[in-house]
Every structure is written in structure tokens, then in C-alpha cells.
PDB file of C-alpha atoms in Angstrom:
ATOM      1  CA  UNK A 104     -14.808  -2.895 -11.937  1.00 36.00           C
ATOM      2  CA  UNK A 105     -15.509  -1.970 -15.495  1.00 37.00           C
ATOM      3  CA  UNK A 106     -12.148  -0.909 -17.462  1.00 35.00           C
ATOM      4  CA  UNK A 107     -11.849   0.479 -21.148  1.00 40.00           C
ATOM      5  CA  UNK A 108      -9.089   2.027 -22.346  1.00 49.00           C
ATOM      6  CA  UNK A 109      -6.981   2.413 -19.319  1.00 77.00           C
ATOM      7  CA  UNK A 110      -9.448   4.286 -17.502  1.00 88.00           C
ATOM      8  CA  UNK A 111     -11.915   2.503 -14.362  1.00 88.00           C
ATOM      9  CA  UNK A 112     -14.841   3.712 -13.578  1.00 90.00           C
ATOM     10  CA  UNK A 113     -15.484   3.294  -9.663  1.00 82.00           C
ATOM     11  CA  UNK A 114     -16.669   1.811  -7.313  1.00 84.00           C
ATOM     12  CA  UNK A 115     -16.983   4.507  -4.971  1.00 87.00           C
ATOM     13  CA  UNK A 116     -14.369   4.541  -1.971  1.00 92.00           C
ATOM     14  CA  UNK A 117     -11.783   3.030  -4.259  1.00 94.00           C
ATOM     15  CA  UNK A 118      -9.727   5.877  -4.225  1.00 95.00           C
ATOM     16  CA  UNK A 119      -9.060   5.015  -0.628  1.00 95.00           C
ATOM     17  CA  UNK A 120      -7.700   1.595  -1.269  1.00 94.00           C
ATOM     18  CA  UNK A 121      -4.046   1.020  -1.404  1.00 93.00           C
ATOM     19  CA  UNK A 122      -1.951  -2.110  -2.541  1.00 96.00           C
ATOM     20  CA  UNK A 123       1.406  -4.138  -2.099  1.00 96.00           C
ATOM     21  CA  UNK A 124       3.990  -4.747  -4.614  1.00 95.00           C
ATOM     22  CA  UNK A 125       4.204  -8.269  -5.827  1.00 94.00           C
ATOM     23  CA  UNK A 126       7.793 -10.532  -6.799  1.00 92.00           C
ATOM     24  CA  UNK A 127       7.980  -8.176 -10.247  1.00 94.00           C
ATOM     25  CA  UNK A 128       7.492  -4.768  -8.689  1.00 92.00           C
ATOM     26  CA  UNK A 129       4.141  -4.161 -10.097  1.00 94.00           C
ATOM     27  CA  UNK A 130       0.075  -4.267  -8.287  1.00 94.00           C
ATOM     28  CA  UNK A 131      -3.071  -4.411  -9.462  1.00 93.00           C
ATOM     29  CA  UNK A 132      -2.965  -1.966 -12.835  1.00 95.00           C
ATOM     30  CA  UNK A 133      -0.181  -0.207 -15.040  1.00 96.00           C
ATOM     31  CA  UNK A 134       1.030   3.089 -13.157  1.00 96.00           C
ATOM     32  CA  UNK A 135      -1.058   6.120 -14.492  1.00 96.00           C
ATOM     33  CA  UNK A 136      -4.209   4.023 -15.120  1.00 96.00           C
ATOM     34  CA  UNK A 137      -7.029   6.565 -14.362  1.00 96.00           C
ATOM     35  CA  UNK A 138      -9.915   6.288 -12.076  1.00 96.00           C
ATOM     36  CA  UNK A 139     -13.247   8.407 -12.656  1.00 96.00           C
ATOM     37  CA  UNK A 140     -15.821   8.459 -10.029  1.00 95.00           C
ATOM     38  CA  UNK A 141     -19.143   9.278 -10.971  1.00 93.00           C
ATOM     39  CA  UNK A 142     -19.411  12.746  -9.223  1.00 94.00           C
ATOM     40  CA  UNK A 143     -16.415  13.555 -11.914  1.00 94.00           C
ATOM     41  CA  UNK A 144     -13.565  13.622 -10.101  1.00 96.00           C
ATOM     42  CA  UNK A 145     -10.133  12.068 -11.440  1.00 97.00           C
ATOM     43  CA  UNK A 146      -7.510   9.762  -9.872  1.00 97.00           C
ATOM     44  CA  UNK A 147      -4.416   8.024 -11.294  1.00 97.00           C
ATOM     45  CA  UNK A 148      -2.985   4.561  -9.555  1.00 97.00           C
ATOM     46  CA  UNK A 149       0.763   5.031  -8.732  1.00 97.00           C
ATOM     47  CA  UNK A 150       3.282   3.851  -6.662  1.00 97.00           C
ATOM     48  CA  UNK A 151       4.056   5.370  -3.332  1.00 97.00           C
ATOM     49  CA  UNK A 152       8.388   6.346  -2.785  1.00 96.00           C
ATOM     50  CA  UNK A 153      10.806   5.146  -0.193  1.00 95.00           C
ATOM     51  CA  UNK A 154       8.911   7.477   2.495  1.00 96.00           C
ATOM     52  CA  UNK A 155       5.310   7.033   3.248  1.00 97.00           C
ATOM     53  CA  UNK A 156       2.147   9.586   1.634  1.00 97.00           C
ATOM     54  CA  UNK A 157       0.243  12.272   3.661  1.00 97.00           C
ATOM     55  CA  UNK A 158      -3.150  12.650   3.032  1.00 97.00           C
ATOM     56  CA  UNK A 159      -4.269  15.931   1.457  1.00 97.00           C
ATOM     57  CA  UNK A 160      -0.520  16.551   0.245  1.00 98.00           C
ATOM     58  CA  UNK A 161       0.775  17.492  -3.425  1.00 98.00           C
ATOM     59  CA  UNK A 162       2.795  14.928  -5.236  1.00 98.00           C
ATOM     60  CA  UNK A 163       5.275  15.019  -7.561  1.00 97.00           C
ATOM     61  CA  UNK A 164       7.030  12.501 -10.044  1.00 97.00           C
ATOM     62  CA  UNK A 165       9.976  10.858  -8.965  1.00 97.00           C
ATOM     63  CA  UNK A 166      13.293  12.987 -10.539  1.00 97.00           C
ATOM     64  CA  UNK A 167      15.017  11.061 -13.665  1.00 97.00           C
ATOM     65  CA  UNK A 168      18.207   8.849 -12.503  1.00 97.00           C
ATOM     66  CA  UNK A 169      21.300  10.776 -14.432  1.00 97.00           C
ATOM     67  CA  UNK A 170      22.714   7.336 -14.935  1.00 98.00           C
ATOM     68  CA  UNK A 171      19.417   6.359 -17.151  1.00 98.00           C
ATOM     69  CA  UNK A 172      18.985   9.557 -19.493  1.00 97.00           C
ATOM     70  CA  UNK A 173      21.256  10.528 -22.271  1.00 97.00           C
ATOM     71  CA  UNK A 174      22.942   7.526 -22.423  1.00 96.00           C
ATOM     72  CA  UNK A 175      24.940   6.239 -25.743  1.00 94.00           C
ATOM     73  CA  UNK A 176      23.159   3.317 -27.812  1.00 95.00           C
ATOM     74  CA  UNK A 177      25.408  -0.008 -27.885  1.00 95.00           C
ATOM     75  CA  UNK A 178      23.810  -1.401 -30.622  1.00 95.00           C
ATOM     76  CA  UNK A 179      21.996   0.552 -33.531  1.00 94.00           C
ATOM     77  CA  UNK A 180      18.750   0.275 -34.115  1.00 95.00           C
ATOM     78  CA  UNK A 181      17.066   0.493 -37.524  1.00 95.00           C
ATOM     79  CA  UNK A 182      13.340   1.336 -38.181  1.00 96.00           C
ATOM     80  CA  UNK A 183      10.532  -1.060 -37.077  1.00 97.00           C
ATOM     81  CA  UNK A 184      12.622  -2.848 -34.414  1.00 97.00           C
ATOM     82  CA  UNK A 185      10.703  -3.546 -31.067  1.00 98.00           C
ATOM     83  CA  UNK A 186      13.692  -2.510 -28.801  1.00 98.00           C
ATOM     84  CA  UNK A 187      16.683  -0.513 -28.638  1.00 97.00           C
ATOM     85  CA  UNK A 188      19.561  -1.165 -27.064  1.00 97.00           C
ATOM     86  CA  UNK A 189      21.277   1.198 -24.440  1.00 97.00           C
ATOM     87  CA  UNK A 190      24.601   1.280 -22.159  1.00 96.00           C
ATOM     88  CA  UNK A 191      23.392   3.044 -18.888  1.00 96.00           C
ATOM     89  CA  UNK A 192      25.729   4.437 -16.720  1.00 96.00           C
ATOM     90  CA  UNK A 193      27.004   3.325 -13.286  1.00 97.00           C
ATOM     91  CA  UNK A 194      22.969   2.549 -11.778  1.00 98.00           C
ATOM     92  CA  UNK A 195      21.369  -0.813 -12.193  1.00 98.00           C
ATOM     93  CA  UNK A 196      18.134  -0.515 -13.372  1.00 98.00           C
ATOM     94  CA  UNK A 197      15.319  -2.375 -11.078  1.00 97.00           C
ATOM     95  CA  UNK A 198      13.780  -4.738 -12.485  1.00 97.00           C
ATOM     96  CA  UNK A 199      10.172  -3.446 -14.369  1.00 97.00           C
ATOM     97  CA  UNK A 200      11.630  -0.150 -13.504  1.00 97.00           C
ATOM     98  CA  UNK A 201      10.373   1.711 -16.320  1.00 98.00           C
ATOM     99  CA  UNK A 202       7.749  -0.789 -17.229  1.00 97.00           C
ATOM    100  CA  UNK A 203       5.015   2.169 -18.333  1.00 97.00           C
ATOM    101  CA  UNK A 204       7.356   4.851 -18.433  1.00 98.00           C
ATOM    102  CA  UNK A 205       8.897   5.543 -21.971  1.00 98.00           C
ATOM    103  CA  UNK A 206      12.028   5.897 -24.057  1.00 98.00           C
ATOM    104  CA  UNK A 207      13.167   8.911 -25.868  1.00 97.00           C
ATOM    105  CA  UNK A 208      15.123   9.307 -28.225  1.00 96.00           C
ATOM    106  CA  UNK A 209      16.783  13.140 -27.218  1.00 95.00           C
ATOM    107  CA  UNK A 210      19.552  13.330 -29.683  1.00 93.00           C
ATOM    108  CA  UNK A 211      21.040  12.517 -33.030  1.00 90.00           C
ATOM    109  CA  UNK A 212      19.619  10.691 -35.987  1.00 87.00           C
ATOM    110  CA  UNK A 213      16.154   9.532 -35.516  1.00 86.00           C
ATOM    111  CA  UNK A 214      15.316  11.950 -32.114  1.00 92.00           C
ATOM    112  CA  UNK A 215      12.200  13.231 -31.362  1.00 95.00           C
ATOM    113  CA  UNK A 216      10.319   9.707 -31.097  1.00 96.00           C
ATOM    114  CA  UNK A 217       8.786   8.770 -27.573  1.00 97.00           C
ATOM    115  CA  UNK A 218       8.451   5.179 -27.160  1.00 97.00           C
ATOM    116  CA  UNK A 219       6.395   3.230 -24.274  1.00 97.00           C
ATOM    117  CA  UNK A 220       8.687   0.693 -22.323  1.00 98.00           C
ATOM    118  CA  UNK A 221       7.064  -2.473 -21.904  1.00 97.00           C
ATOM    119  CA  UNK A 222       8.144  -5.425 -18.755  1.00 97.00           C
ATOM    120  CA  UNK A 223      11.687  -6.196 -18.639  1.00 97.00           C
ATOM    121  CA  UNK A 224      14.534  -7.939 -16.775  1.00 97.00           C
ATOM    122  CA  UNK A 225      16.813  -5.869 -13.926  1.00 98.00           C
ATOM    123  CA  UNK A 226      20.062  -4.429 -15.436  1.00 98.00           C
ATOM    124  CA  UNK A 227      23.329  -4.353 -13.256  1.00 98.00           C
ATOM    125  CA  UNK A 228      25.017  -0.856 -12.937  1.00 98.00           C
ATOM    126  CA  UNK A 229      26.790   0.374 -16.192  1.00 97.00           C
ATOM    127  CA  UNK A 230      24.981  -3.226 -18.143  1.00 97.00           C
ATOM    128  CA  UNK A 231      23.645  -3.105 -21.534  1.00 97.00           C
ATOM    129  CA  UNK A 232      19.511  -1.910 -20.857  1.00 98.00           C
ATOM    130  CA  UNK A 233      18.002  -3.604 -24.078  1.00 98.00           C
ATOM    131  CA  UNK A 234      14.941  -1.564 -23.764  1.00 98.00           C
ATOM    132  CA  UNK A 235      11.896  -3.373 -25.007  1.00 98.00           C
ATOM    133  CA  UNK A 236       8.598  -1.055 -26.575  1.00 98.00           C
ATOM    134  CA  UNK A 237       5.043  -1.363 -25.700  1.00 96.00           C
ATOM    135  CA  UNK A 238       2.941  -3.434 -27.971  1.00 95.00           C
ATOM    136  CA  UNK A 239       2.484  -2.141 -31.265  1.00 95.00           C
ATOM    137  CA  UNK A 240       5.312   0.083 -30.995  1.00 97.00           C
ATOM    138  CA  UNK A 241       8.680  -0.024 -33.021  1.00 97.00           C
ATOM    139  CA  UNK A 242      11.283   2.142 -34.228  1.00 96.00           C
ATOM    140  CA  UNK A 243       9.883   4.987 -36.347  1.00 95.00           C
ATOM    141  CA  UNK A 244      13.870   5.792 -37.639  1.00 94.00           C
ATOM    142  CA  UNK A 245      17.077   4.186 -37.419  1.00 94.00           C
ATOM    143  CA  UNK A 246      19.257   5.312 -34.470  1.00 94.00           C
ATOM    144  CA  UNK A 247      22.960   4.600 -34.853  1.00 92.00           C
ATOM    145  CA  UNK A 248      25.284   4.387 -32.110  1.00 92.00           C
ATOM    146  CA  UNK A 249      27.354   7.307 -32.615  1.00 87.00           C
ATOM    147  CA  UNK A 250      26.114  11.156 -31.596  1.00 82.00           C
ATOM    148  CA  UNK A 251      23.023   9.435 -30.207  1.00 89.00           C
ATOM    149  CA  UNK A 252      21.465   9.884 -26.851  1.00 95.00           C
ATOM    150  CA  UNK A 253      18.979   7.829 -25.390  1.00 97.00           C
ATOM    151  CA  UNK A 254      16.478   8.312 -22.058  1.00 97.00           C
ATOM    152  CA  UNK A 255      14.906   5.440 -19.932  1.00 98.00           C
ATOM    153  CA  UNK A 256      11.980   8.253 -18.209  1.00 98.00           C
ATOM    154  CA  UNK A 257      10.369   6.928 -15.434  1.00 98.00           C
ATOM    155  CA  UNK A 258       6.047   6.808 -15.312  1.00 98.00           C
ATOM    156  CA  UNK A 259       5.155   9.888 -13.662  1.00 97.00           C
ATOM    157  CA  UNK A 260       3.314   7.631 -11.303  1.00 98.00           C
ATOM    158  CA  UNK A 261       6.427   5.174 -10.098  1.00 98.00           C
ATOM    159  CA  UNK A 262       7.532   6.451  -6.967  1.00 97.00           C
ATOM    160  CA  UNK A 263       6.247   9.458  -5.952  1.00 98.00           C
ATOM    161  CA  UNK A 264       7.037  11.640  -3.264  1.00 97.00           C
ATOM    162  CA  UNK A 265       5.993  14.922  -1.543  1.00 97.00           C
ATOM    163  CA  UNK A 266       6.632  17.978  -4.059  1.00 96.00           C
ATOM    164  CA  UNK A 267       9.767  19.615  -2.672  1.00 95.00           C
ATOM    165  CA  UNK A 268      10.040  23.356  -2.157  1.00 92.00           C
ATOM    166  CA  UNK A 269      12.155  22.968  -5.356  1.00 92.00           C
ATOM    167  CA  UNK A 270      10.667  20.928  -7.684  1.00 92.00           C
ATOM    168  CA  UNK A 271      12.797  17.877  -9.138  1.00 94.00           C
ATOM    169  CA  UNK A 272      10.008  16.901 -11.413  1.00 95.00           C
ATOM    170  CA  UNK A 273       6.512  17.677 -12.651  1.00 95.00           C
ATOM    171  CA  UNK A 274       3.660  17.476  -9.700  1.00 96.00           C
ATOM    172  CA  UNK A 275       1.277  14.458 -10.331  1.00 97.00           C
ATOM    173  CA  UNK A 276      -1.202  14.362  -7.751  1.00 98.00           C
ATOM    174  CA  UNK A 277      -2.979  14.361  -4.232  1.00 98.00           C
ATOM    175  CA  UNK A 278      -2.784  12.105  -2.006  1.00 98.00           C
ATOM    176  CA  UNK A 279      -6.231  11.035  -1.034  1.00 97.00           C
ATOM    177  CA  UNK A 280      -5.386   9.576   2.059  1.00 96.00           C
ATOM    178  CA  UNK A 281      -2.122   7.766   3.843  1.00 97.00           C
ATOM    179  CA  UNK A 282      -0.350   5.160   1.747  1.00 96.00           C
ATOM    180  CA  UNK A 283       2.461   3.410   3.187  1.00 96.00           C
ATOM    181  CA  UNK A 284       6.029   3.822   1.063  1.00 96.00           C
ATOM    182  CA  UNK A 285       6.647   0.880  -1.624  1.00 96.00           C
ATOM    183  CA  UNK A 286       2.891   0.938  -1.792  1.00 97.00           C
ATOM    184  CA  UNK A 287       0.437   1.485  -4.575  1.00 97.00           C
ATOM    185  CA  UNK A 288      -2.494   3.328  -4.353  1.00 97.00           C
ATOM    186  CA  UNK A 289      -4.761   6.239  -5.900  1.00 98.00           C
ATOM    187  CA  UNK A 290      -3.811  10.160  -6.501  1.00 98.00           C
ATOM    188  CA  UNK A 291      -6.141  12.729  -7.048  1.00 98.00           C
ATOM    189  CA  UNK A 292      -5.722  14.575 -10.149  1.00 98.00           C
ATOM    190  CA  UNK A 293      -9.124  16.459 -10.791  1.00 98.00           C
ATOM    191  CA  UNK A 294     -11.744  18.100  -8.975  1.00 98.00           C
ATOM    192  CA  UNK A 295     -12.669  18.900  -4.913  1.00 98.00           C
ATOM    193  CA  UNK A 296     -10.286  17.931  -3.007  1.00 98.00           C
ATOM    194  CA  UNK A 297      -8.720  18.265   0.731  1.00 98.00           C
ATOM    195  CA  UNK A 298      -4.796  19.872   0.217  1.00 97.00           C
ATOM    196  CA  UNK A 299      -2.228  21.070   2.476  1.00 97.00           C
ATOM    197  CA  UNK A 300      -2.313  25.027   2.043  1.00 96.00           C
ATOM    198  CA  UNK A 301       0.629  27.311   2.809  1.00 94.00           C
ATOM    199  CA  UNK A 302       0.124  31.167   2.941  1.00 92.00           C
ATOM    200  CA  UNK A 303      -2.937  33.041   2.469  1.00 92.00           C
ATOM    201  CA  UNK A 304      -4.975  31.559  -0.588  1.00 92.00           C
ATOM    202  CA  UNK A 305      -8.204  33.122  -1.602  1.00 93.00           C
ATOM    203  CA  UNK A 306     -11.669  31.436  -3.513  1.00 96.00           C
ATOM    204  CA  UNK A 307     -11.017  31.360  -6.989  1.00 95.00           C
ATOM    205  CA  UNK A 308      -7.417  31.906  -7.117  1.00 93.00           C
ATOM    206  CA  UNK A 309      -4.608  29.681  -8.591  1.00 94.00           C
ATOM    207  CA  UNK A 310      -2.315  27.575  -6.525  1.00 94.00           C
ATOM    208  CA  UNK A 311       0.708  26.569  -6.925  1.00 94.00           C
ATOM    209  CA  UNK A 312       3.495  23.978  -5.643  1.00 94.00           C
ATOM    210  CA  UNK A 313       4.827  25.930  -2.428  1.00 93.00           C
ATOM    211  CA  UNK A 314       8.383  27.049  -2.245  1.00 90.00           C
ATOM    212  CA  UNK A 315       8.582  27.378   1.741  1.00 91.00           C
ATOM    213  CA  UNK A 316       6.436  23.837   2.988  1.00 94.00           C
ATOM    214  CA  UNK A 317       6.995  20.522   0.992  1.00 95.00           C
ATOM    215  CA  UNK A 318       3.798  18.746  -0.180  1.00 96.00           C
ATOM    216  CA  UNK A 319       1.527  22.393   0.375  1.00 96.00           C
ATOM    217  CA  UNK A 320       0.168  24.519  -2.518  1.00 95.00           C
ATOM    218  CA  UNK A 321       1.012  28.380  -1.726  1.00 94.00           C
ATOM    219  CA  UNK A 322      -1.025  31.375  -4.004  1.00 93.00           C
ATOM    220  CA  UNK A 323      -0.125  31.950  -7.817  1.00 89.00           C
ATOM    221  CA  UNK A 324       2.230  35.140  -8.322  1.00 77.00           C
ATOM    222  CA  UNK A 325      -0.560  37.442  -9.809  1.00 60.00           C
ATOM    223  CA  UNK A 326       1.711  40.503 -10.757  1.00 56.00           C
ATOM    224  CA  UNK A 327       2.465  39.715 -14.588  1.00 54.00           C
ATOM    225  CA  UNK A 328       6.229  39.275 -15.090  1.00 52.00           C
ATOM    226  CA  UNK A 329       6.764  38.705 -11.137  1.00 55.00           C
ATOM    227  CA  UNK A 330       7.975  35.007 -10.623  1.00 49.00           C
ATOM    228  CA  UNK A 331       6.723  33.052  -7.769  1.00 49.00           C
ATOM    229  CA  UNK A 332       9.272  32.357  -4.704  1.00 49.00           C
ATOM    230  CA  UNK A 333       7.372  28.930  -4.833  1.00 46.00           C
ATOM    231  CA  UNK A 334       8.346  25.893  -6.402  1.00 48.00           C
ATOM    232  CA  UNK A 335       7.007  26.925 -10.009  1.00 59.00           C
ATOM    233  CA  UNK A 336       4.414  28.591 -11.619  1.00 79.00           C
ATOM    234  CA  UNK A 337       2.521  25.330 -12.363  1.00 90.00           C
ATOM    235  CA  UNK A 338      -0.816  26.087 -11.591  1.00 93.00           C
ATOM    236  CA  UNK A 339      -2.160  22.537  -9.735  1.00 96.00           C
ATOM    237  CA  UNK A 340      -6.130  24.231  -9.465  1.00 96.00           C
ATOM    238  CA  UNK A 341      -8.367  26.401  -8.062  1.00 96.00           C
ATOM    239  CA  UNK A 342      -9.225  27.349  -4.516  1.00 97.00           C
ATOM    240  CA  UNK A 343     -13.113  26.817  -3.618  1.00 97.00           C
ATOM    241  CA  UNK A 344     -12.768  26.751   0.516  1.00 97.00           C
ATOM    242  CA  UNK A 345     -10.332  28.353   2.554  1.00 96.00           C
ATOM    243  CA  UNK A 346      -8.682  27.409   6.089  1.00 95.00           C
ATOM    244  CA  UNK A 347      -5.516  28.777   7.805  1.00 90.00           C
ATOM    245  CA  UNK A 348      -2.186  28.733   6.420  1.00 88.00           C
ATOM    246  CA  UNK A 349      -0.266  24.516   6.960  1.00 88.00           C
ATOM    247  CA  UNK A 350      -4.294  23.279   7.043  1.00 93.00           C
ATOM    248  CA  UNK A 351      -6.100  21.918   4.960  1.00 95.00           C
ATOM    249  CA  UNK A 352      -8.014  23.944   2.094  1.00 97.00           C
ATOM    250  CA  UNK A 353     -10.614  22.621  -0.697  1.00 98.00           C
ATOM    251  CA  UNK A 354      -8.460  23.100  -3.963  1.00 98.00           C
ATOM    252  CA  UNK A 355     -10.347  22.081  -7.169  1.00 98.00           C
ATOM    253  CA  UNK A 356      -7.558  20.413  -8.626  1.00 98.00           C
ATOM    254  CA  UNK A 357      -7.018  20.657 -12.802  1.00 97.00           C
ATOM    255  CA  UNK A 358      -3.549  18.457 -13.049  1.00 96.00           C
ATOM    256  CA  UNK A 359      -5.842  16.436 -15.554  1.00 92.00           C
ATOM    257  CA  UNK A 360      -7.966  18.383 -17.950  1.00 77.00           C
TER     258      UNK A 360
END
């Protein structure tokens, strides 16, 4: 299979392949590598949560572990150093947990950067997480260890579960078919595709997460200023065919551009 950049390009049928976990929690490719078929339509290799993936439902990232995100550096870091070190509260960190996920740097001298997170060891609960950086990346700025805080942010594709009727993170994708839970495996992220609907959607209309079914896309708000009593107004595509409300409708999906 041909790969460039992080992105494959087929073989058809791919998208309905899934994968186990090997000794270091990862599979075949880095979560969020994308997969382009050639009738155009987009798919990003993640990693199925604890419960296992319905086909033709909506996706969302897995939420942020408070014990991992605006944490206090133990050790300062200065610029051009290839990790930073952080103490994370009382949740041990997995090992290659956040392997293709990213630190940021949310407070204090030196925020604003967003640094990949490359392979690392497990951390025990409330341990020193020396985070190590993605080749080629380093500290743009020093970050001392006082007024600081530091995030350890998950890949969107690590873990995934069915959007909830409340969203606890950003939706990432469709599953394209069943994938078992701790397994890897392909969401859909652009063009045709087969999605739980809830409500009464109409051709050519935006959909959104649903606030009433978990894992269904309801109908956009269209009143300007109204909010939606859904999830969120994130639109996750367009509607192209329509079938009755908790079946499945054609949604032409635009989570990637």
C-alpha cells in the first residue's frame, strides 16, 4: 500500500479491515493516519474504546483525563529541549498513551506551543510524565516550573467511542463497519456514507451530533440565534438520501475538508 506523508492511498475494501493491539499498545500505523480511496472519500485509522463500534454510527474523541491536563512542570524546561517534564495527578498514564497525541503548553511563560508526543514508557499515578516530542520537535521557549500548566491531549483517534447526547469531546468519525473494543480500525471522515439518523433530516441539509440518540446525527438548528437541543452545532455533513428516523441515512460527511 503506497504511503506518503501520512496519508495511504487504498486498496479498496481497506476501510473494512480492523486490527489488534500489539505488547506496546499500538497496530499497524500512527492513530489519525489518513486513508483516501480513489472514488475520494476519506478515512482516518484509530483505535476503537473499552465498548465495541456500530457500523454507520458517529464517533467522537475520547474526553481528556483531568489528571493529565493542566498539570505543574517538575522540572523546567528551556528552549530546544526534546522533552518536558510533568507531575500528573493521581492517573497513571498507559504506556504509549499519548504516543501521537500532543503536549500543550496552556499557561504561563512559554504557552501557546503545541508539541507532538512521541513513544514513551507507562507512568504510575501522580509519577513524574517526562514527556518526550516528536522528531524534529523541541522547545520553542523556556517553561519554568512555577505558574505553568502543562496538557498530555490524547490523538483524537485513541479510543473512541459513540458521540454522547452531550458531547465530551470533538466528533471524529464514522464507523464504517463493526470493530471490536481495544481494536484498531478505519473511520470515515469524508464523503457518502451510511449514518445512524435521528429525527427528520432533509437532502441538502446540515447534520449534527444528536442530543436525544448517542452515535445518530439529528438536523442543524436553522433559525439563526436558536441553539440546537442536540449535542452541538458542529455540523458533521450533508444529507444526500433520506430513511426514517434511528435508520440509516446517506450523510456526505465533511469532518475532513
Amino acid at each position: 500500500m503506497p504511503y506518503a506523508k501520512g496519508i495511504l492511498y487504498g486498496p479498496q475494501g481497506e476501510e473494512f479491515s480492523f486490527y489488534a493491539l500489539n505488547t506496546l499498545n499500538r497496530s499497524r500505523w500512527p492513530w489519525g493516519t489518513q486513508l483516501v480511496m480513489q472514488d475520494g472519500r476519506k478515512f482516518r485509522f484509530g483505535l476503537a474504546g473499552a465498548s465495541n463500534l456500530v457500523a454507520g454510527d458517529l464517533q467522537q474523541a475520547a474526553a481528556n483525563t483531568a489528571n493529565h491536563v493542566l498539570q505543574t512542570p517538575s522540572a523546567a524546561g528551556v528552549a530546544g529541549d526534546r522533552s518536558l517534564a510533568v507531575t500528573m495527578g493521581a492517573t497513571a498514564v498507559t504506556i504509549n498513551e499519548y504516543q501521537d497525541g500532543f503536549c500543550t503548553i496552556n499557561l504561563g511563560t512559554g504557552f501557546g506551543y503545541t508539541l507532538p508526543v512521541d513513544a514513551h514508557a507507562a507512568v504510575a499515578s501522580a509519577g513524574v510524565f517526562t514527556i518526550p516530542f516528536g522528531a524534529g520537535y523541541t522547545l520553542q521557549a523556556a517553561v519554568p516550573t512555577t505558574a505553568n500548566s502543562v496538557s498530555a491531549i490524547h490523538n483524537p483517534y485513541w479510543k473512541t467511542i459513540a458521540a454522547p447526547t452531550t458531547l465530551t469531546q470533538v466528533p471524529v468519525g464514522v464507523a464504517p463497519r463493526a470493530i471490536t473494543a481495544s481494536h484498531a480500525g478505519w473511520l470515515q471522515t469524508f464523503g457518502p456514507a451510511t449514518v445512524t439518523t435521528q429525527g427528520t433530516v432533509v437532502i441538502g441539509n446540515i447534520v449534527v451530533p444528536s442530543g436525544t440518540t448517542a452515535g445518530s446525527v439529528s438536523p442543524m438548528a436553522l433559525t439563526e440565534g436558536t441553539p440546537n437541543t442536540g449535542a452541538g452545532q458542529i455540523p458533521v455533513g450533508r444529507v444526500m438520501l433520506v430513511a426514517t428516523t434511528t435508520n440509516k441515512s446517506v450523510i456526505y460527511l465533511t469532518i475532513d475538508a
